[in-house]
Amino acid sequence: MVVLTRGRVGRRVAWIVTEQVEVPQPQMAVEMLGIVKRFPGVVANAGVDLSVERGEIHALLGENGAGKSTLMNILMGLIHPDHGKILVHGRDVRFHSPRDAVDAGLGMVHQHFMLIPRFSVTENIILGSEGPGAFIDRQAAEERVAQTAAEYGLVVDPRARVEDLPVGIQQRVEILRVLYQDSNILILDEPTALLTPQEVEDLYRVLNALRDAGRTVIFITHKLREVAAISDRVTVIRRGMTVGTRVTADTTAAELAELMVGRGVSLRVDRTRAHPGEVALQAFDLTMKGRGGVNALDGLSLSVRKGEIVGIAGVEGNGQTELVETLAGLHIPESGTILLGEMDITRDDPVERRRKGLSYIPEDRHHRGLVLPFSLTENMLLGNSEIPPFGDGRRIDYAKTEEITRELMERFDVRAPGPETSAGALSGGNQQKLIIARELFREPAVLLAVQPTRGLDVGAIEFVHSRIVAERDKGRGVLLLSFDLDETLDLSDRILVIYHGKIVGEFSGERVDRAELGLLMGGRVPHGDRVGITT
Amino acid sequence: MGTGWASQHNAAWRSTAVTVGTSILAVTIALLAGAVFIAVSGHDPIESYRALWNGAFGSRRAVGETLAASVPYIFGGLSFAIAYRAGMFNIGIEGQMVMGGLAAGLFAGWDLGLPAVVYVPTSMALALLAGGLWGSIAGVLKAATGAHEVITTIMLNYLAFRLLSFTVLETDKHLPVDPQLQATHMAPPEARLPIILSGTRLHAGLIVGILAAILLWYLLFRTTFGYNVRTVGLSRGAAAYAGIRWGSTVVAAMFVSGGMAGLGGGSETIGLLGQQYNSPQGYGFTSIAVGLVGRNHPIGVIAAALVFGVLRSGSNAMQNQVGTSREIVLVLQGLVILAIAGLAASGRIKAWWARRRRTTMPTDEFSNTIGVEPGVTPEL
């Protein structure tokens, strides 16, 4: 039977032709319909639909910032949607707090574990579900924990202290806690992010056992490999919207990659061809230890020429942050060399690097780029306080700084009552303009721009983009790191793909095969051969 | 200084008005609540406060006593303020004062026959150094191991008290101390801070304190070091971004903080008393309140120190004339701290409610800036 319904296709409403199978539909464990959630300046969810069948492992796939976490936080009652409907086991629900979600049978294993390190495994598991009364029957609790653990092959010592356990086992404790609360719908947020390959295999076994026992699993990931390895079905989210749901067995990695990174529609950036000059910034063989003993940077090399914008494309957590912070001088690499023009800056501190011509727009405006309670004038001094004309290393010329601030506010259209306004009172766009003004004032040779438009509205994004292109045209080298792939593609003259702390591919900005790019970002080498690998 | 100054001062004025207003409100609330306590203890609050006022200002001698009583609070408040600006809660002011007082007391007690222009400044410099080093121990521990300064400074207080006892009781063979009197030797006149208001005990420590406040203001608001201290205290992430070394900044700030406390101890020893006795004076803890009421601003600290000086010097008259226990002043001090914390909390609660109603992103950026100067919210 063919049914014609009026429904949502992405942002538009259109007639949808669906073939209705006569067999009664399997009941859905979770249905989220038309979820919309706006934050100031950002639309995190712009109409997401998600249907998860009972007893399946359902992958939620999307790039960072696509809106996956917001969606799951809505499902868990941590935030409230502006619009939309949520059904759990067919019942319309409205969660006011995570407690309501847990009572409805939902449980979430967070990316960063919510465990108390000093507590034992059992103590952590029963936390929040101790039941009434002043006393805890520890023995009974331990027995129940051991029993649940045995049922799903979640081997763990109930009496061990959590801080003594490896990460993979800690995650089991998290899963056990959710099971202990009798959740039959488990949400796992990027559960493999901190695991070793061996631990990932163990996790897959546990998840399969849970599915076989009739529980439902929602598995959030941005890795194509994991979707293929574990899920029954997959829903892809892009820019806050559902772009498709597929049966995993019937789809290909290429199709999913395309859905994930999208095609076409993006903000156009007016720019001419780049005329790259000599090399402005070079990094050779950078190595840096990350968390858990894995190399965050693993022999990474790259170069940026004067007058070009080089974009770094990659899935978050592949060493981008470490790369930028190492280039900016926040960390000293274990090995490798960084050259700014001809100068070796590998061991220079951030102030010295600024003196030599490096500027840095940091990822986090609120915690790195600005001191919010400080005035705009005081914020202008951040990183500049020892550099003339702001200061001489001992004293600061506040009058001169205020004069410069006033002038830059004019030039960069920072809208605020005056330079004495505190930075915290500004909108995100104006805060970012202030940072850009500060970082460009020194006329740097190289600009590191990290997530330069994160959380900004369209007007501010345009301003930032045109500013970055203008700096390129003045002959500065720009290294752009954005987790918005469209932004990277729109702005970059050259794109480097980072994966596991290494550059694994290079594209010219003019012609990029998105599917291929998506595969490289996911750690898959397209067509079996290594395309465009740079040294 | 161009036209910029006018506008900077305009905006500064508004936040200063809010800040000063909060402090005045806190003191007022404390006085009102204190009146209830006085009434409960069976005395007339109005009579008591009048006696307190007259005791503090009623005569030339009273004014001198009041100002002299404010001196240690000025130093203690400055000590608390600079540490707080660096994000450190210095509970160790008492111990740092003891170290400063002991250093100055021993040096002055030696009677080296130096002229006053050399003897007094050297004694004070030693007091600053001793207090500063004592304070920087907590800074080093924090920077190197992350040990919380509240814990370490409390420990260092006890250590300082024991060191003081040991020195005045056991080292009389080597050092100018009198175990019978349990004190360092009385300093000769040329080693004493001179009296600046004849007929009173008011000594030049007041001038040193005011100069220290001005110097500290300059340090905080005009130098790179001060900028680094304030940045570190408000945002460690931004400090790292700017290339400011957190560890060394914290250690240096704790040195200055301890140094201020040391000067306070020294000025008591060679100013008011002439010798260091085997008993901490107890100014250190009140200094926390002075710093908070003074909004951790050097000039505000002077004002707050005067308020606490008035309470202290007027309390005797209140007890003698009306019979109200002078301990009520301690109650008032406690109430001031509670009122300040309460006013800060009310700002936070308001912000929290506003957030709840909007039910938007979980951000807490601005929660500590409502009604209180940023970075000054007491973490009590």
XYZ file of N, CA and C in Angstrom, chain A residues 29-30 71-80 86 88-89 91 93-108 110 178 181-187:
123
model
N 11.067 1.964 20.325
C 11.512 2.240 21.690
C 11.531 3.748 21.914
N 12.091 4.448 20.930
C 12.188 5.908 21.056
C 11.783 6.548 19.744
N 20.703 16.546 20.986
C 19.535 15.678 20.825
C 19.440 14.681 21.984
N 20.579 14.070 22.324
C 20.555 13.068 23.382
C 20.336 13.714 24.751
N 20.875 14.937 24.929
C 20.616 15.635 26.183
C 19.140 15.986 26.317
N 18.502 16.233 25.198
C 17.057 16.470 25.222
C 16.335 15.186 25.608
N 16.770 14.098 24.992
C 16.128 12.810 25.284
C 16.282 12.450 26.763
N 17.439 12.809 27.348
C 17.679 12.469 28.749
C 17.100 13.508 29.711
N 16.413 14.509 29.183
C 15.800 15.485 30.077
C 16.760 16.510 30.641
N 17.984 16.561 30.089
C 18.956 17.541 30.590
C 18.667 18.931 30.047
N 18.170 18.998 28.803
C 17.713 20.272 28.280
C 16.328 20.080 27.660
N 15.611 21.168 27.561
C 14.241 21.081 27.080
C 14.146 21.622 25.664
N 8.393 13.764 21.852
C 9.200 12.592 22.188
C 8.262 11.479 22.641
N 8.361 7.506 24.074
C 9.161 6.384 24.557
C 8.221 5.199 24.710
N 8.524 4.145 23.999
C 7.649 2.972 23.939
C 6.231 3.394 23.582
N 4.669 6.033 24.200
C 3.993 6.962 25.093
C 4.608 8.348 24.965
N 6.046 11.562 26.086
C 6.678 11.919 27.360
C 7.206 13.353 27.325
N 7.347 13.899 28.503
C 7.906 15.243 28.661
C 8.779 15.195 29.909
N 10.076 15.128 29.701
C 10.974 14.980 30.849
C 11.368 16.332 31.396
N 11.297 16.442 32.712
C 11.717 17.697 33.338
C 13.131 17.596 33.873
N 13.573 16.384 34.124
C 14.927 16.206 34.639
C 15.391 14.809 34.240
N 16.678 14.551 34.356
C 17.198 13.221 34.030
C 16.508 12.134 34.848
N 16.062 12.509 36.054
C 15.382 11.540 36.910
C 14.151 10.973 36.178
N 13.388 11.854 35.514
C 12.197 11.403 34.770
C 12.593 10.442 33.659
N 13.713 10.770 32.992
C 14.159 9.928 31.881
C 14.563 8.553 32.395
N 15.261 8.541 33.523
C 15.680 7.262 34.106
C 14.449 6.443 34.499
N 13.452 7.123 35.068
C 12.234 6.419 35.458
C 11.519 5.828 34.248
N 11.689 6.466 33.087
C 11.045 5.963 31.877
C 11.874 4.859 31.219
N 12.981 4.489 31.835
C 13.757 3.375 31.321
C 14.922 3.766 30.434
N 15.302 5.055 30.473
C 16.430 5.499 29.674
C 17.676 5.614 30.545
N 18.810 5.317 29.965
C 20.054 5.462 30.708
C 21.154 5.895 29.768
N 22.034 6.779 30.256
C 23.059 7.310 29.377
C 24.454 7.049 29.936
N 27.921 8.532 29.582
C 28.504 9.756 29.037
C 29.916 9.510 28.539
N 23.821 1.897 34.526
C 22.605 2.099 33.750
C 21.721 0.858 33.809
N 19.917 0.453 37.060
C 18.735 1.316 37.171
C 17.573 0.781 36.333
N 17.766 -0.436 35.800
C 16.718 -1.072 35.009
C 16.408 -0.331 33.723
N 17.409 0.294 33.149
C 17.158 0.979 31.885
C 17.113 -0.055 30.769
N 16.118 0.036 29.927
C 16.111 -0.865 28.784
C 16.482 -0.139 27.482
N 16.692 1.161 27.597
C 17.202 1.907 26.451
C 18.515 2.562 26.884
N 19.618 2.142 26.287
C 20.918 2.672 26.671
C 21.429 3.621 25.607
N 21.874 4.789 26.056
C 22.471 5.747 25.132
C 23.953 5.809 25.446
